[in-house]
């Protein structure tokens, strides 16, 4: 469905995304996870070819159903964005126009893409169905202005609007941030429902590994612009399997309602400035397991037999995926 | 003596006089105690924080600090109380003045309240930075908020609050705007003030995971639309919730474990998350899966179910044990099998834990 091949996105001399390859298949729920400033939102923008200037793709490419974004014409791109893939931006719930109703927002979308629903009535009917799927009252929501909806309701309307043109893929940037836990739970359940009932492919970006564990099927973990681990959720969360120390540290930092509260510990240090990256592995200054080689040589992403990718000298050596250098 | 007493406080906003934001809320915070207030968005927890900090005057009832009603204080005692209770806000992007350097932000309160003299102000400021885990350099004091990360800003906001040596911190959703990876460090920092200097905290959050971590050894208060529905020792409330709303909040918290997440999804009762409070009887009866006719007529009184654990529910025995309770103090599962090398994870503490 979507293939990202060796993609690098640069903002001047700074590479926000560096040599990232991903393979998203139809029907996946795919999570891109990492801390603030690790390049995950930039990667999501690159999937739609909407990297904000001065950023630009300096190497590699994104292919949609085999076709490179850089070879698409303007009209092809326009059709793709909206009708093929929709994006729910971070804080999308604050992006509604305060002076028109939710129904009018839909009409704008239908007008911009008349080819999807030749009869507007069909589009409106479909949107009513979507509002029900996101567990809102269709009639009341249709007539509502954004000021009449709560934050959680707006987030769900944003999701319904993104799906209004029947895209096959929806990309969500931090879909649960700024929501309380009850609304987070609702959004998790709704996205899982939409995935199974509409068959839509879901890609989401988050800093919260708990959300990943609850919702995703596959995960790509980013650190300082690079992919450090990718695999299925079960592989990535397997405490006894091969893991990147960053993922272990991120998981251990989540104060949750399971496990001993005293076992929770913060991730030491901060994400490095992308303009002043440390030599060797980018995580080494924060890593409890760094060895001599980690300070010198940047590790490659190495797959194991099932295709689970990890970029860590120590993890790779421990499972014998690569021989000692 | 209790440090803080909120006594039968009811509060209404002028725009909606019929529906009180807080109704007959009573609570106490003892010196150096860690108390968390948990509830969903819009339930009145921020309003309660504002009343405690004296930013608003309750419509009825009393807020007492060290035994004296804060609204009866005058002159020097009023000024002393003002410094004793400090509020840390949710959004470190909004709570710091973008036009003031970190040094000016932190120095203003010290100088105004004569807690530091001008000639040793600089040392005081560096000491403050050290206490909140920031780089204690003159260069850092010259920086502006836009040059700092979210976690650093929140540390500056906390440093500003503790600079006037309060005895109670009101921390309103201080971690919700931060990356998950930064949250624990901020929570540890707030906890350290209780241990090292006896500062009590009233910690406000919607996330029982965060609350459980922060107020371990302390207490949790659960609020539903202006009323406290359950309160008790942290570990007790999390392991054995007795109010259906507490149970719902616990079950909603996402867990960083895909196997457990699937198990919980299979057993989680479908819950109505929408709908405001009922106007008669128990406020929660609109949403409650266990509600009966009695719940819609009589408001349940708060009763003690175990020492210090109070709940306002007619049928506390109906609340099932949370799906997470069994995992709370156990090892993560059976011993691993497979090749020896594959077992080596990155958590030495867990790997060496006796099974």
XYZ file of C-alpha atoms in Angstrom:
680
model
C 0.000 0.000 0.000
C 2.597 2.543 1.115
C 6.280 1.984 0.748
C 8.810 4.407 2.203
C 12.204 3.785 0.746
C 15.342 5.204 2.351
C 13.584 8.513 2.948
C 15.521 11.524 4.181
C 13.774 14.806 4.959
C 16.045 17.772 5.609
C 15.481 21.172 7.121
C 18.614 22.911 5.877
C 21.574 20.983 7.269
C 19.399 19.162 9.827
C 17.988 15.813 8.835
C 14.664 15.418 10.674
C 14.101 12.023 9.059
C 17.116 10.036 7.948
C 17.184 6.939 5.730
C 13.844 5.613 6.943
C 12.194 2.680 5.193
C 8.695 1.486 6.032
C 6.255 -0.883 4.438
C 2.609 -0.345 5.310
C 0.228 -2.945 3.955
C -3.489 -2.624 3.314
C -5.394 -3.321 6.517
C -2.548 -2.542 8.892
C -2.841 -0.480 12.051
C 0.629 1.009 11.985
C 2.115 3.104 14.798
C 5.030 5.488 14.486
C 6.284 6.186 17.989
C 8.970 8.311 19.619
C 9.555 11.334 21.819
C 9.014 14.947 20.770
C 11.579 16.036 18.223
C 12.384 12.584 16.895
C 10.952 13.254 13.435
C 7.771 11.240 13.656
C 5.374 14.010 12.614
C 7.699 14.989 9.771
C 7.611 11.389 8.593
C 3.805 11.414 8.703
C 3.746 14.610 6.642
C 6.153 13.056 4.160
C 3.739 10.156 3.654
C 1.298 12.649 2.122
C 3.985 14.730 0.459
C 3.162 17.747 2.607
C 6.432 18.395 4.416
C 6.250 22.064 5.461
C 8.961 24.270 3.925
C 11.859 24.797 4.418
C 11.844 21.045 4.896
C 12.157 18.890 1.806
C 12.762 15.318 0.777
C 16.459 15.129 -0.056
C 16.785 11.404 -0.638
C 14.596 8.353 -1.081
C 10.914 8.316 -1.940
C 7.400 7.479 -0.807
C 5.380 5.199 -3.063
C 1.628 4.830 -2.996
C 0.401 1.597 -4.526
C 3.665 1.424 -6.417
C 3.647 4.986 -7.677
C 6.198 7.487 -6.410
C 4.798 10.686 -4.890
C 7.453 12.709 -6.671
C 6.174 11.470 -10.061
C 2.519 12.312 -9.405
C 0.908 15.235 -11.161
C -0.845 17.980 -9.227
C -4.285 16.551 -9.963
C -3.180 13.064 -9.007
C -1.839 14.408 -5.716
C -5.044 16.302 -5.084
C -7.111 13.205 -5.666
C -4.828 11.171 -3.471
C -5.029 13.572 -0.543
C -8.528 13.382 0.787
C -10.022 10.640 -1.327
C -7.219 8.078 -1.018
C -5.564 9.152 2.198
C -6.837 11.520 4.847
C -4.947 13.064 7.683
C -6.159 13.990 11.141
C -3.621 16.552 12.253
C -2.397 17.078 15.773
C -4.926 19.193 17.663
C -7.355 18.748 14.755
C -10.092 19.446 17.232
C -8.919 23.043 17.374
C -8.946 23.390 13.580
C -12.696 23.721 12.994
C -14.083 26.974 11.703
C -16.089 28.510 14.531
C -18.578 30.169 12.180
C -19.903 27.219 10.196
C -21.650 24.048 11.327
C -20.111 20.581 11.202
C -22.413 19.803 8.254
C -20.958 22.768 6.370
C -17.455 21.427 6.976
C -18.567 18.244 5.268
C -20.034 20.158 2.315
C -16.674 21.868 1.752
C -14.961 18.489 1.610
C -17.569 17.101 -0.808
C -17.234 20.160 -3.069
C -13.458 19.858 -3.158
C -13.716 16.244 -4.303
C -16.869 15.996 -6.467
C -15.640 12.775 -8.070
C -16.026 10.732 -4.860
C -19.753 11.215 -4.454
C -21.356 12.413 -7.742
C -24.575 12.931 -5.780
C -23.976 15.054 -2.718
C -26.846 13.369 -0.918
C -24.923 10.085 -0.943
C -21.942 11.772 0.666
C -24.157 13.271 3.334
C -25.795 9.931 3.979
C -22.383 8.299 4.329
C -21.262 10.983 6.789
C -24.337 10.351 8.957
C -23.313 6.717 9.055
C -19.767 7.716 10.043
C -21.044 9.948 12.859
C -22.889 6.946 14.230
C -19.717 4.878 14.004
C -17.847 7.471 16.074
C -20.750 7.284 18.544
C -22.197 10.722 18.050
C -25.799 11.747 17.463
C -25.800 12.418 13.670
C -28.554 15.047 13.563
C -27.409 17.110 16.526
C -23.761 16.944 15.532
C -24.589 17.917 11.955
C -26.157 21.179 13.072
C -23.641 21.918 15.832
C -20.930 24.569 15.824
C -17.568 23.563 17.241
C -18.154 25.638 20.386
C -21.069 23.374 21.236
C -18.936 20.239 21.291
C -16.520 18.993 23.944
C -12.873 18.290 23.138
C -13.485 14.565 22.924
C -16.493 15.043 20.626
C -14.497 17.340 18.332
C -11.743 14.783 18.023
C -14.310 12.191 16.970
C -15.896 14.592 14.475
C -12.408 15.227 13.046
C -11.968 11.489 12.560
C -15.382 11.185 10.894
C -14.611 14.126 8.585
C -11.296 12.565 7.609
C -13.151 9.419 6.568
C -15.977 11.239 4.772
C -14.455 10.755 1.315
C -13.914 7.036 1.827
C -10.123 7.082 1.923
C -8.404 3.721 2.101
C -5.791 5.099 4.511
C -6.098 7.514 7.415
C -3.048 9.087 9.074
C -3.546 10.442 12.598
C -1.010 12.619 14.390
C -1.245 12.200 18.182
C -4.938 11.177 18.123
C -5.326 10.974 21.921
C -3.113 13.788 23.179
C -5.007 16.413 25.196
C -7.911 14.024 25.843
C -8.762 12.636 29.263
C -8.474 8.870 29.787
C -12.158 8.187 29.172
C -12.024 9.967 25.832
C -8.706 8.278 25.024
C -10.373 4.932 25.610
C -13.282 5.938 23.395
C -10.967 7.003 20.552
C -8.989 3.751 20.845
C -12.194 1.695 20.650
C -13.561 3.756 17.773
C -10.388 3.496 15.695
C -10.327 -0.266 16.231
C -14.019 -0.422 15.178
C -13.482 1.729 12.080
C -10.534 -0.422 11.103
C -12.578 -3.590 11.274
C -15.903 -2.303 9.922
C -14.605 -0.076 7.097
C -11.371 -1.936 6.431
C -9.474 1.331 6.486
C -5.710 1.245 6.958
C -4.728 3.269 10.025
C -1.353 4.945 10.512
C -0.891 6.913 13.698
C 1.882 8.902 15.314
C 2.234 9.022 19.088
C 4.656 9.425 21.971
C 2.658 7.041 24.143
C 3.688 3.380 23.996
C 0.594 2.404 25.970
C -1.574 3.647 23.101
C 0.566 1.600 20.712
C 0.083 -1.547 22.789
C -3.674 -0.987 22.887
C -4.288 -0.206 19.248
C -1.468 -1.008 16.831
C -0.603 -4.182 14.961
C 2.773 -2.989 13.735
C 5.160 -0.439 15.178
C 8.045 1.669 13.958
C 10.076 3.328 16.716
C 11.948 6.491 15.807
C 14.787 8.115 17.684
C 16.513 11.333 16.632
C 15.369 10.989 13.030
C 16.200 7.331 12.531
C 14.246 4.133 12.760
C 15.612 2.150 15.712
C 13.128 -0.707 15.890
C 10.242 -2.019 13.782
C 8.076 -5.087 14.038
C 4.729 -6.360 15.264
C 3.506 -5.092 18.644
C 4.091 -8.460 20.204
C 7.711 -8.485 19.050
C 8.387 -4.928 20.128
C 6.808 -5.329 23.573
C 8.274 -8.781 24.231
C 10.349 -8.171 27.344
C 12.388 -11.283 26.780
C 13.038 -10.822 23.093
C 15.525 -8.683 21.279
C 14.707 -5.039 21.975
C 16.222 -1.676 21.498
C 17.202 -0.218 24.908
C 15.275 2.923 23.965
C 12.046 0.953 23.698
C 12.693 -0.755 27.043
C 13.400 2.598 28.657
C 10.285 4.191 27.153
C 8.108 1.300 28.333
C 9.575 1.424 31.849
C 8.799 5.159 32.047
C 5.033 4.753 31.715
C 3.169 5.202 34.995
C 0.275 2.835 34.453
C -2.196 0.875 36.529
C -0.313 -2.392 36.081
C 3.001 -3.538 37.462
C 4.738 -2.199 40.556
C 4.604 1.593 40.745
C 8.094 1.512 42.235
C 9.467 -0.185 39.078
C 8.641 2.854 36.942
C 11.690 4.960 36.113
C 12.249 7.979 33.907
C 14.208 7.849 30.664
C 17.503 9.564 31.531
C 18.569 12.629 29.559
C 16.840 14.238 26.608
C 16.528 13.749 22.858
C 19.719 15.166 21.294
C 19.633 18.300 19.216
C 19.518 17.080 15.617
C 22.099 19.691 14.662
C 24.584 18.318 17.218
C 24.217 14.564 17.127
C 26.527 12.446 19.274
C 28.988 10.213 17.415
C 28.147 6.534 16.986
C 24.695 5.382 18.120
C 22.456 8.385 18.731
C 21.024 6.820 21.845
C 24.379 5.998 23.462
C 24.508 9.048 25.814
C 21.214 7.906 27.378
C 21.801 4.182 27.142
C 22.538 2.038 30.186
C 24.053 -0.691 28.016
C 26.361 1.301 25.751
C 29.648 -0.376 24.956
C 32.779 0.964 23.321
C 31.530 0.304 19.801
C 28.297 2.251 20.471
C 30.249 5.481 20.853
C 31.993 5.030 17.534
C 29.827 3.243 15.031
C 26.169 3.823 14.207
C 24.319 0.492 14.276
C 22.377 -0.749 11.250
C 18.803 -1.954 11.325
C 19.201 -5.720 11.359
C 16.287 -8.114 10.835
C 15.948 -11.442 12.585
C 14.303 -14.468 11.010
C 10.759 -13.136 11.365
C 11.696 -9.714 10.020
C 11.746 -7.875 13.349
C 14.195 -4.987 12.897
C 16.428 -3.586 15.622
C 19.285 -1.103 15.293
C 21.460 -1.819 18.326
C 24.936 -3.320 18.552
C 24.280 -4.922 21.915
C 20.858 -6.380 21.130
C 22.045 -7.760 17.821
C 25.093 -9.439 19.316
C 23.107 -10.958 22.186
C 20.802 -12.874 19.903
C 23.585 -13.785 17.545
C 22.003 -12.013 14.584
C 25.356 -10.539 13.670
C 28.700 -11.940 14.575
C 31.016 -9.898 16.736
C 33.077 -7.464 14.844
C -3.693 19.749 62.726
C -4.763 19.555 59.140
C -2.891 21.769 56.747
C -5.854 22.251 54.459
C -9.528 21.747 55.132
C -12.174 22.122 52.508
C -15.417 22.086 54.415
C -18.768 21.534 52.661
C -17.839 23.743 49.736
C -20.411 24.415 47.071
C -19.464 26.565 44.139
C -21.534 27.984 41.302
C -20.487 29.982 38.306
C -22.635 32.959 37.495
C -23.298 31.700 33.973
C -24.894 28.497 35.244
C -26.303 29.111 38.718
C -28.659 26.127 38.650
C -25.906 23.556 38.245
C -23.189 23.852 40.905
C -19.655 23.038 39.751
C -18.865 21.699 43.183
C -21.443 20.408 45.608
C -20.778 19.863 49.309
C -17.149 18.934 48.794
C -15.149 18.241 51.948
C -11.567 17.093 52.113
C -8.441 17.480 54.178
C -4.747 17.517 53.363
C -2.292 16.917 56.196
C 1.231 18.336 56.309
C 3.587 16.661 53.769
C 0.751 14.446 52.521
C 0.451 13.500 48.823
C -3.193 13.715 47.813
C -4.443 13.233 44.269
C -7.736 14.410 42.849
C -8.881 12.455 39.826
C -11.824 12.810 37.453
C -12.682 13.449 33.814
C -12.448 16.765 31.956
C -15.060 19.202 33.180
C -15.776 17.483 36.493
C -14.737 20.484 38.589
C -11.263 19.401 39.691
C -9.536 22.515 38.374
C -12.170 24.690 40.058
C -11.437 22.953 43.344
C -7.730 23.659 42.835
C -8.499 27.328 42.225
C -10.615 27.528 45.385
C -7.832 25.944 47.421
C -5.347 28.448 46.028
C -7.739 31.276 46.854
C -8.225 32.370 43.248
C -11.966 32.075 43.677
C -14.240 32.427 46.650
C -16.641 29.508 47.224
C -20.385 30.242 46.970
C -20.781 28.520 50.339
C -18.639 26.496 52.700
C -15.130 27.146 53.957
C -11.569 26.697 52.811
C -9.316 26.639 55.867
C -5.563 26.701 55.958
C -3.873 25.826 59.253
C -7.302 26.054 60.831
C -8.209 29.549 59.632
C -10.667 30.435 56.899
C -8.540 31.860 54.096
C -11.141 34.517 53.334
C -11.015 35.864 56.911
C -7.251 36.457 56.757
C -6.042 40.056 56.653
C -2.709 41.839 56.549
C 0.395 39.904 57.425
C -1.369 36.560 57.949
C -3.031 36.880 54.538
C 0.311 37.532 52.954
C 1.866 34.563 54.731
C -0.923 32.294 53.536
C -0.529 33.574 49.956
C 3.021 32.272 49.912
C 2.114 29.014 51.652
C -0.095 27.747 48.858
C 1.357 27.720 45.360
C -0.262 26.612 42.132
C 1.553 24.897 39.263
C -0.445 25.101 36.064
C -1.095 22.584 33.353
C 0.465 24.279 30.368
C 4.123 25.311 30.740
C 3.853 26.978 27.329
C 1.275 29.413 28.700
C 2.244 29.783 32.362
C 5.653 31.380 31.784
C 5.957 34.946 30.553
C 7.672 34.720 27.146
C 9.225 38.153 27.619
C 11.001 37.371 30.864
C 14.257 35.447 31.138
C 14.321 32.449 33.461
C 16.320 34.505 35.955
C 13.715 37.297 36.015
C 10.867 34.783 36.204
C 12.352 33.089 39.246
C 13.824 36.186 40.861
C 10.697 38.343 40.980
C 8.993 36.421 43.775
C 12.175 36.124 45.829
C 12.923 39.834 45.689
C 9.364 41.015 46.183
C 8.892 38.840 49.235
C 12.358 39.670 50.599
C 13.329 36.007 50.599
C 16.642 36.858 49.019
C 18.782 39.946 49.008
C 19.861 41.421 45.736
C 23.508 40.722 46.394
C 22.990 36.983 46.913
C 20.038 36.622 44.532
C 22.223 35.007 41.913
C 23.273 32.179 44.255
C 19.652 31.697 45.293
C 18.567 31.342 41.680
C 21.287 28.833 40.856
C 20.271 26.886 43.959
C 16.669 26.823 42.740
C 17.706 25.495 39.332
C 19.736 22.771 41.039
C 16.749 21.764 43.172
C 14.546 21.190 40.153
C 17.203 19.348 38.193
C 18.019 22.074 35.687
C 21.459 23.097 34.522
C 22.558 25.546 37.240
C 24.537 28.035 35.169
C 24.331 31.817 34.727
C 23.819 31.096 31.031
C 20.602 29.166 31.768
C 19.254 32.091 33.828
C 19.615 34.306 30.764
C 17.551 32.021 28.562
C 13.928 32.653 27.610
C 11.060 30.172 27.781
C 10.976 29.609 24.004
C 14.515 28.204 24.197
C 13.453 25.427 26.575
C 11.762 22.075 26.058
C 8.354 21.367 27.600
C 9.909 19.388 30.446
C 12.391 22.163 31.195
C 9.635 24.774 31.208
C 7.574 22.752 33.630
C 10.640 22.511 35.896
C 10.977 26.294 35.779
C 7.297 26.647 36.718
C 7.851 24.284 39.629
C 10.975 26.179 40.700
C 8.950 29.390 40.699
C 6.303 27.764 42.896
C 8.766 26.388 45.470
C 10.906 29.537 45.491
C 8.610 31.152 48.083
C 8.801 28.067 50.350
C 5.166 26.956 50.294
C 3.780 24.223 52.503
C 1.184 23.134 49.928
C 1.565 22.760 46.182
C -1.532 22.529 44.008
C -0.385 20.794 40.821
C -3.057 20.934 38.118
C -2.433 18.376 35.338
C 1.253 19.269 35.368
C 2.277 16.301 33.246
C -0.525 16.062 30.687
C 1.164 18.372 28.171
C 4.474 16.524 28.446
C 5.825 13.521 26.605
C 5.239 10.286 28.464
C 9.010 9.890 28.792
C 9.259 13.175 30.742
C 6.309 12.602 33.069
C 7.892 10.343 35.641
C 10.843 12.684 36.169
C 8.458 15.577 36.922
C 6.379 13.407 39.259
C 9.557 12.285 41.068
C 10.584 15.905 41.442
C 7.255 16.878 43.023
C 7.392 13.877 45.326
C 10.892 14.793 46.453
C 9.624 18.081 47.916
C 7.341 16.165 50.225
C 10.155 13.875 51.362
C 12.891 16.502 51.647
C 11.037 19.584 52.876
C 7.648 18.401 54.003
C 5.705 20.161 51.249
C 2.230 18.653 50.837
C 0.735 18.308 47.355
C -2.751 18.324 45.961
C -2.211 16.727 42.578
C -4.970 17.041 39.992
C -5.161 14.618 37.064
C -7.496 12.569 34.900
C -5.123 9.621 34.644
C -5.196 7.038 37.424
C -1.905 5.611 36.169
C -0.148 8.908 36.825
C -2.036 9.402 40.085
C -1.174 5.939 41.362
C 2.498 6.631 40.732
C 2.495 10.098 42.238
C 0.514 9.546 45.413
C 1.814 6.129 46.400
C 1.756 6.118 50.147
C -0.775 8.946 50.012
C -4.442 9.231 49.155
C -6.678 9.424 46.084
C -9.920 11.409 45.845
C -12.242 10.613 42.933
C -14.555 13.335 41.713
C -17.577 12.990 39.452
C -19.249 16.229 38.391
C -18.639 18.220 41.532
C -19.012 15.500 44.145
C -16.397 13.258 45.691
C -17.568 9.717 45.051
C -14.658 7.806 46.543
C -11.554 8.493 48.587
C -8.982 6.366 50.307
C -5.361 5.232 50.468
C -3.856 5.097 46.978
C -3.036 1.394 46.885
C -6.445 0.496 48.325
C -8.427 2.563 45.809
C -6.445 1.233 42.846
C -6.572 -2.418 43.904
C -10.105 -2.449 45.330
C -12.198 0.381 43.914
C -15.651 0.498 45.452
C -17.304 3.057 43.207
C -18.315 2.133 39.626
C -16.821 5.394 38.360
C -13.401 4.686 39.884
C -13.600 1.245 38.299
C -14.383 2.807 34.922
C -11.465 5.246 35.207
C -9.122 2.380 36.065
C -10.300 0.224 33.184
C -9.885 3.110 30.748
C -6.165 3.647 31.399
C -4.171 2.209 28.476
C -1.525 -0.344 29.457
C 1.861 -0.767 27.745
C 1.395 -4.490 27.275
C -0.390 -5.812 24.149
C -1.307 -9.180 25.684
C -2.902 -7.577 28.720
C -4.543 -4.946 26.504
C -6.300 -7.687 24.515
C -7.396 -9.497 27.682
C -8.826 -6.310 29.132
C -10.592 -5.484 25.871
C -12.322 -8.868 26.005
C -13.550 -8.447 29.565
C -14.146 -4.718 29.774
C -17.815 -3.973 30.324
C -19.249 -1.574 27.758
C -19.600 1.686 29.589
C -21.506 4.816 28.742
C -18.948 7.598 28.830
C -21.312 10.336 27.806
C -24.037 12.080 29.668
C -23.771 14.571 32.467
C -24.763 13.973 36.043
C -28.269 12.921 37.010
C -30.230 15.699 38.671
C -31.824 13.497 41.338
C -30.391 10.676 43.383
C -26.860 9.559 42.682
C -25.187 11.850 40.149
C -23.566 8.849 38.492
C -26.806 6.875 38.028
C -27.157 8.081 34.398
C -24.077 6.175 33.374
C -23.828 3.463 35.971
C -24.230 -0.137 34.759
C -25.282 -1.224 38.263
C -27.879 1.485 38.915
C -31.319 0.611 40.225
C -34.433 2.612 41.014
C -33.060 3.488 44.445
C -29.981 5.124 42.883
C -32.172 7.481 40.861
C -34.088 8.606 43.967
C -31.732 8.682 46.955
C -28.377 10.346 46.971
C -25.970 7.811 48.477
C -24.162 9.006 51.624
C -20.432 8.583 51.938
C -19.689 5.503 54.038
C -16.438 4.023 55.245
C -15.807 0.585 53.733
C -12.360 0.077 55.252
C -10.094 2.332 57.337
C -9.858 5.675 55.566
C -11.623 4.360 52.456
C -14.932 6.101 51.875
C -17.368 5.618 49.047
C -20.680 7.206 48.112
C -22.518 4.328 46.452
C -25.568 2.255 47.359
C -24.073 -0.938 45.947
C -20.280 -0.856 46.410
C -20.182 -4.657 46.575
C -21.265 -4.852 42.941
C -18.085 -3.245 41.651
C -15.915 -6.039 40.226
C -12.191 -6.221 40.942
C -10.296 -4.318 38.236
C -8.667 -6.352 35.474
C -5.307 -4.920 36.473
C -5.480 -5.875 40.156
C -4.060 -9.370 39.776
C -0.978 -8.102 37.972
C -0.127 -5.452 40.504
C 2.292 -7.350 42.642
C 3.139 -10.373 40.538
C 5.986 -11.167 38.242
C 5.132 -10.618 34.571
C 4.418 -14.290 33.836
C 5.924 -17.741 33.524
C 9.628 -18.230 33.153
C 10.876 -17.711 29.624
C 11.772 -20.632 27.455
C 13.912 -20.874 24.357
C 17.571 -20.251 23.737
C 19.369 -18.702 26.674
C 20.582 -15.673 24.772
C 17.107 -14.713 23.667
C 16.117 -14.232 27.283
C 18.505 -11.413 27.909
C 16.425 -8.312 27.816
C 17.341 -4.831 28.869
C 15.912 -4.846 32.298
C 18.497 -6.273 34.650
C 16.366 -5.407 37.667
C 13.542 -7.526 36.382
C 15.755 -10.296 35.082
C 17.235 -10.842 38.522
C 13.966 -10.528 40.415
C 13.057 -13.752 42.224
C 10.119 -15.343 40.457
